[in-house]
N, CA, C and O atoms as a GROMACS GRO file, in nm:
protein
  304
    1MET      N    1   0.085  -0.117   0.000
    1MET     CA    2   0.000   0.000   0.000
    1MET      C    3   0.090   0.123   0.000
    1MET      O    4   0.183   0.135   0.080
    2LEU      N    5   0.061   0.214  -0.090
    2LEU     CA    6   0.140   0.335  -0.104
    2LEU      C    7   0.064   0.452  -0.044
    2LEU      O    8  -0.051   0.477  -0.082
    3ILE      N    9   0.124   0.524   0.048
    3ILE     CA   10   0.059   0.642   0.104
    3ILE      C   11   0.146   0.765   0.072
    3ILE      O   12   0.268   0.757   0.067
    4ASP      N   13   0.078   0.876   0.050
    4ASP     CA   14   0.145   0.997   0.001
    4ASP      C   15   0.154   1.103   0.111
    4ASP      O   16   0.052   1.148   0.164
    5GLY      N   17   0.276   1.142   0.144
    5GLY     CA   18   0.297   1.242   0.247
    5GLY      C   19   0.232   1.376   0.217
    5GLY      O   20   0.191   1.447   0.308
    6LYS      N   21   0.224   1.411   0.089
    6LYS     CA   22   0.158   1.537   0.051
    6LYS      C   23   0.011   1.534   0.091
    6LYS      O   24  -0.043   1.633   0.139
    7LEU      N   25  -0.053   1.418   0.069
    7LEU     CA   26  -0.195   1.407   0.103
    7LEU      C   27  -0.217   1.398   0.253
    7LEU      O   28  -0.319   1.442   0.305
    8ILE      N   29  -0.121   1.340   0.323
    8ILE     CA   30  -0.132   1.339   0.470
    8ILE      C   31  -0.129   1.483   0.521
    8ILE      O   32  -0.204   1.520   0.611
    9LYS      N   33  -0.039   1.564   0.462
    9LYS     CA   34  -0.028   1.704   0.506
    9LYS      C   35  -0.155   1.784   0.475
    9LYS      O   36  -0.200   1.862   0.558
   10THR      N   37  -0.212   1.764   0.356
   10THR     CA   38  -0.327   1.845   0.317
   10THR      C   39  -0.459   1.794   0.373
   10THR      O   40  -0.548   1.873   0.406
   11GLU      N   41  -0.474   1.662   0.384
   11GLU     CA   42  -0.602   1.606   0.427
   11GLU      C   43  -0.598   1.544   0.566
   11GLU      O   44  -0.702   1.512   0.623
   12GLY      N   45  -0.478   1.525   0.620
   12GLY     CA   46  -0.463   1.475   0.756
   12GLY      C   47  -0.523   1.338   0.780
   12GLY      O   48  -0.510   1.246   0.698
   13HIS      N   49  -0.589   1.327   0.892
   13HIS     CA   50  -0.644   1.197   0.933
   13HIS      C   51  -0.755   1.149   0.839
   13HIS      O   52  -0.777   1.028   0.826
   14ASP      N   53  -0.824   1.241   0.772
   14ASP     CA   54  -0.927   1.198   0.677
   14ASP      C   55  -0.865   1.115   0.564
   14ASP      O   56  -0.924   1.017   0.519
   15TYR      N   57  -0.747   1.156   0.519
   15TYR     CA   58  -0.677   1.078   0.416
   15TYR      C   59  -0.636   0.941   0.471
   15TYR      O   60  -0.652   0.839   0.404
   16LEU      N   61  -0.584   0.940   0.593
   16LEU     CA   62  -0.540   0.813   0.653
   16LEU      C   63  -0.658   0.718   0.670
   16LEU      O   64  -0.644   0.597   0.648
   17ILE      N   65  -0.773   0.770   0.710
   17ILE     CA   66  -0.893   0.686   0.724
   17ILE      C   67  -0.926   0.620   0.591
   17ILE      O   68  -0.953   0.500   0.584
   18LYS      N   69  -0.922   0.701   0.485
   18LYS     CA   70  -0.959   0.651   0.352
   18LYS      C   71  -0.856   0.551   0.300
   18LYS      O   72  -0.892   0.442   0.256
   19ILE      N   73  -0.728   0.587   0.304
   19ILE     CA   74  -0.624   0.504   0.242
   19ILE      C   75  -0.597   0.378   0.323
   19ILE      O   76  -0.566   0.273   0.266
   20LEU      N   77  -0.608   0.386   0.454
   20LEU     CA   78  -0.579   0.270   0.539
   20LEU      C   79  -0.704   0.192   0.577
   20LEU      O   80  -0.697   0.090   0.645
   21ASN      N   81  -0.820   0.242   0.531
   21ASN     CA   82  -0.948   0.177   0.563
   21ASN      C   83  -0.963   0.161   0.715
   21ASN      O   84  -0.992   0.052   0.766
   22LEU      N   85  -0.943   0.272   0.784
   22LEU     CA   86  -0.950   0.268   0.931
   22LEU      C   87  -1.096   0.259   0.976
   22LEU      O   88  -1.185   0.304   0.904
   23PRO      N   89  -1.120   0.203   1.092
   23PRO     CA   90  -1.257   0.181   1.139
   23PRO      C   91  -1.330   0.312   1.174
   23PRO      O   92  -1.267   0.415   1.195
   24ASP      N   93  -1.462   0.304   1.180
   24ASP     CA   94  -1.546   0.420   1.212
   24ASP      C   95  -1.510   0.483   1.346
   24ASP      O   96  -1.522   0.604   1.364
   25TYR      N   97  -1.466   0.401   1.440
   25TYR     CA   98  -1.435   0.453   1.574
   25TYR      C   99  -1.296   0.516   1.584
   25TYR      O  100  -1.254   0.557   1.692
   26TYR      N  101  -1.224   0.523   1.471
   26TYR     CA  102  -1.090   0.582   1.470
   26TYR      C  103  -1.096   0.724   1.528
   26TYR      O  104  -1.179   0.805   1.487
   27GLY      N  105  -1.009   0.753   1.622
   27GLY     CA  106  -1.015   0.877   1.697
   27GLY      C  107  -0.943   0.997   1.638
   27GLY      O  108  -0.940   1.103   1.701
   28LYS      N  109  -0.884   0.984   1.519
   28LYS     CA  110  -0.815   1.095   1.451
   28LYS      C  111  -0.707   1.159   1.538
   28LYS      O  112  -0.695   1.281   1.544
   29ASN      N  113  -0.629   1.076   1.604
   29ASN     CA  114  -0.511   1.124   1.676
   29ASN      C  115  -0.403   1.017   1.665
   29ASN      O  116  -0.429   0.906   1.617
   30LEU      N  117  -0.282   1.050   1.710
   30LEU     CA  118  -0.170   0.958   1.690
   30LEU      C  119  -0.184   0.832   1.774
   30LEU      O  120  -0.142   0.725   1.730
   31ASP      N  121  -0.241   0.842   1.892
   31ASP     CA  122  -0.262   0.721   1.974
   31ASP      C  123  -0.357   0.625   1.902
   31ASP      O  124  -0.334   0.504   1.900
   32ALA      N  125  -0.462   0.680   1.845
   32ALA     CA  126  -0.558   0.596   1.772
   32ALA      C  127  -0.493   0.537   1.647
   32ALA      O  128  -0.517   0.421   1.613
   33LEU      N  129  -0.412   0.617   1.579
   33LEU     CA  130  -0.341   0.566   1.460
   33LEU      C  131  -0.251   0.450   1.500
   33LEU      O  132  -0.250   0.346   1.434
   34TYR      N  133  -0.176   0.468   1.607
   34TYR     CA  134  -0.087   0.361   1.654
   34TYR      C  135  -0.166   0.234   1.685
   34TYR      O  136  -0.128   0.125   1.644
   35ASP      N  137  -0.276   0.250   1.757
   35ASP     CA  138  -0.358   0.132   1.793
   35ASP      C  139  -0.408   0.060   1.668
   35ASP      O  140  -0.405  -0.063   1.662
   36CYS      N  141  -0.454   0.135   1.570
   36CYS     CA  142  -0.504   0.072   1.448
   36CYS      C  143  -0.391   0.005   1.370
   36CYS      O  144  -0.408  -0.105   1.318
   37LEU      N  145  -0.277   0.071   1.361
   37LEU     CA  146  -0.164   0.014   1.288
   37LEU      C  147  -0.115  -0.115   1.354
   37LEU      O  148  -0.069  -0.207   1.286
   38CYS      N  149  -0.126  -0.122   1.484
   38CYS     CA  150  -0.082  -0.242   1.556
   38CYS      C  151  -0.173  -0.362   1.530
   38CYS      O  152  -0.139  -0.475   1.565
   39GLU      N  153  -0.288  -0.338   1.470
   39GLU     CA  154  -0.382  -0.446   1.438
   39GLU      C  155  -0.382  -0.480   1.288
   39GLU      O  156  -0.456  -0.568   1.245
   40MET      N  157  -0.299  -0.412   1.210
   40MET     CA  158  -0.300  -0.431   1.064
   40MET      C  159  -0.199  -0.537   1.022
   40MET      O  160  -0.099  -0.562   1.090
   41ASP      N  161  -0.228  -0.598   0.909
   41ASP     CA  162  -0.138  -0.695   0.846
   41ASP      C  163  -0.119  -0.649   0.702
   41ASP      O  164  -0.196  -0.685   0.613
   42CYS      N  165  -0.015  -0.568   0.679
   42CYS     CA  166   0.006  -0.514   0.544
   42CYS      C  167   0.145  -0.452   0.534
   42CYS      O  168   0.218  -0.440   0.632
   43GLU      N  169   0.177  -0.413   0.413
   43GLU     CA  170   0.301  -0.341   0.387
   43GLU      C  171   0.263  -0.199   0.345
   43GLU      O  172   0.180  -0.180   0.256
   44ILE      N  173   0.324  -0.101   0.410
   44ILE     CA  174   0.295   0.038   0.380
   44ILE      C  175   0.424   0.106   0.336
   44ILE      O  176   0.527   0.095   0.402
   45GLN      N  177   0.416   0.176   0.224
   45GLN     CA  178   0.529   0.254   0.176
   45GLN      C  179   0.486   0.400   0.171
   45GLN      O  180   0.382   0.434   0.114
   46LEU      N  181   0.567   0.486   0.231
   46LEU     CA  182   0.539   0.629   0.236
   46LEU      C  183   0.622   0.701   0.131
   46LEU      O  184   0.745   0.692   0.130
   47ILE      N  185   0.552   0.774   0.042
   47ILE     CA  186   0.623   0.861  -0.053
   47ILE      C  187   0.606   1.006  -0.009
   47ILE      O  188   0.515   1.038   0.068
   48ASN      N  189   0.691   1.092  -0.056
   48ASN     CA  190   0.692   1.234  -0.018
   48ASN      C  191   0.698   1.252   0.134
   48ASN      O  192   0.619   1.328   0.190
   49PRO      N  193   0.791   1.186   0.200
   49PRO     CA  194   0.796   1.193   0.347
   49PRO      C  195   0.830   1.331   0.401
   49PRO      O  196   0.803   1.359   0.518
   50LYS      N  197   0.890   1.418   0.318
   50LYS     CA  198   0.930   1.549   0.369
   50LYS      C  199   0.810   1.636   0.408
   50LYS      O  200   0.826   1.736   0.478
   51TYR      N  201   0.691   1.598   0.362
   51TYR     CA  202   0.570   1.676   0.393
   51TYR      C  203   0.503   1.628   0.522
   51TYR      O  204   0.407   1.690   0.569
   52VAL      N  205   0.554   1.519   0.577
   52VAL     CA  206   0.486   1.457   0.692
   52VAL      C  207   0.555   1.495   0.822
   52VAL      O  208   0.678   1.493   0.834
   53ASN      N  209   0.474   1.529   0.920
   53ASN     CA  210   0.523   1.558   1.054
   53ASN      C  211   0.598   1.437   1.108
   53ASN      O  212   0.555   1.323   1.092
   54LYS      N  213   0.712   1.463   1.174
   54LYS     CA  214   0.794   1.354   1.227
   54LYS      C  215   0.716   1.265   1.324
   54LYS      O  216   0.740   1.145   1.330
   55ASP      N  217   0.623   1.322   1.398
   55ASP     CA  218   0.544   1.242   1.493
   55ASP      C  219   0.461   1.136   1.422
   55ASP      O  220   0.443   1.025   1.473
   56ILE      N  221   0.411   1.168   1.305
   56ILE     CA  222   0.333   1.069   1.230
   56ILE      C  223   0.424   0.958   1.179
   56ILE      O  224   0.390   0.840   1.189
   57ILE      N  225   0.540   0.996   1.126
   57ILE     CA  226   0.634   0.894   1.079
   57ILE      C  227   0.677   0.805   1.195
   57ILE      O  228   0.683   0.683   1.181
   58ASP      N  229   0.705   0.866   1.309
   58ASP     CA  230   0.743   0.787   1.427
   58ASP      C  231   0.632   0.691   1.469
   58ASP      O  232   0.660   0.580   1.515
   59THR      N  233   0.507   0.733   1.454
   59THR     CA  234   0.394   0.646   1.488
   59THR      C  235   0.393   0.522   1.398
   59THR      O  236   0.374   0.411   1.446
   60PHE      N  237   0.415   0.543   1.270
   60PHE     CA  238   0.422   0.429   1.177
   60PHE      C  239   0.541   0.338   1.212
   60PHE      O  240   0.528   0.216   1.215
   61LEU      N  241   0.655   0.399   1.239
   61LEU     CA  242   0.774   0.320   1.272
   61LEU      C  243   0.754   0.241   1.402
   61LEU      O  244   0.784   0.122   1.408
   62ASP      N  245   0.703   0.307   1.504
   62ASP     CA  246   0.680   0.240   1.632
   62ASP      C  247   0.581   0.123   1.617
   62ASP      O  248   0.602   0.016   1.674
   63ALA      N  249   0.476   0.146   1.542
   63ALA     CA  250   0.377   0.039   1.522
   63ALA      C  251   0.437  -0.078   1.446
   63ALA      O  252   0.405  -0.194   1.474
   64SER      N  253   0.525  -0.049   1.349
   64SER     CA  254   0.586  -0.158   1.272
   64SER      C  255   0.684  -0.238   1.358
   64SER      O  256   0.708  -0.356   1.331
   65ILE      N  257   0.738  -0.175   1.458
   65ILE     CA  258   0.826  -0.248   1.552
   65ILE      C  259   0.741  -0.338   1.643
   65ILE      O  260   0.776  -0.452   1.670
   66GLU      N  261   0.628  -0.283   1.688
   66GLU     CA  262   0.540  -0.358   1.778
   66GLU      C  263   0.465  -0.470   1.706
   66GLU      O  264   0.445  -0.578   1.762
   67ASN      N  265   0.425  -0.444   1.582
   67ASN     CA  266   0.342  -0.539   1.506
   67ASN      C  267   0.427  -0.607   1.398
   67ASN      O  268   0.466  -0.543   1.301
   68GLU      N  269   0.456  -0.734   1.416
   68GLU     CA  270   0.539  -0.806   1.320
   68GLU      C  271   0.472  -0.823   1.184
   68GLU      O  272   0.540  -0.857   1.087
   69PHE      N  273   0.342  -0.802   1.175
   69PHE     CA  274   0.270  -0.818   1.049
   69PHE      C  275   0.256  -0.687   0.971
   69PHE      O  276   0.198  -0.684   0.863
   70LEU      N  277   0.309  -0.580   1.026
   70LEU     CA  278   0.307  -0.450   0.960
   70LEU      C  279   0.448  -0.416   0.915
   70LEU      O  280   0.541  -0.407   0.996
   71LYS      N  281   0.462  -0.396   0.786
   71LYS     CA  282   0.591  -0.354   0.730
   71LYS      C  283   0.576  -0.208   0.686
   71LYS      O  284   0.482  -0.173   0.615
   72PHE      N  285   0.670  -0.124   0.728
   72PHE     CA  286   0.665   0.017   0.693
   72PHE      C  287   0.798   0.059   0.633
   72PHE      O  288   0.904   0.029   0.687
   73GLU      N  289   0.790   0.128   0.521
   73GLU     CA  290   0.910   0.171   0.451
   73GLU      C  291   0.891   0.314   0.402
   73GLU      O  292   0.784   0.350   0.355
   74ILE      N  293   0.994   0.392   0.414
   74ILE     CA  294   0.992   0.529   0.363
   74ILE      C  295   1.068   0.531   0.231
   74ILE      O  296   1.184   0.488   0.224
   75LEU      N  297   1.003   0.581   0.128
   75LEU     CA  298   1.067   0.591  -0.003
   75LEU      C  299   1.107   0.736  -0.027
   75LEU      O  300   1.022   0.826  -0.028
   76TYR      N  301   1.234   0.759  -0.045
   76TYR     CA  302   1.285   0.895  -0.068
   76TYR      C  303   1.305   0.922  -0.214
   76TYR      O  304   1.347   1.031  -0.252
   0.00000   0.00000   0.00000
């Protein structure tokens, strides 16, 4: 799954809900993102990372460390 840092910056959590198919109860904050990522089984590649807040990237990285079924890669 390819996610675009430009769209994360412009659309925020609404983009993440759509692209990651997050549940209706998603709380639109980093703790909620982490919790959802820890339950996913997929590979995520981030393009245009320079547009993304470091806290969001860290959330993806932390979740991929916690969840062995989540692979996260930053494409520069």
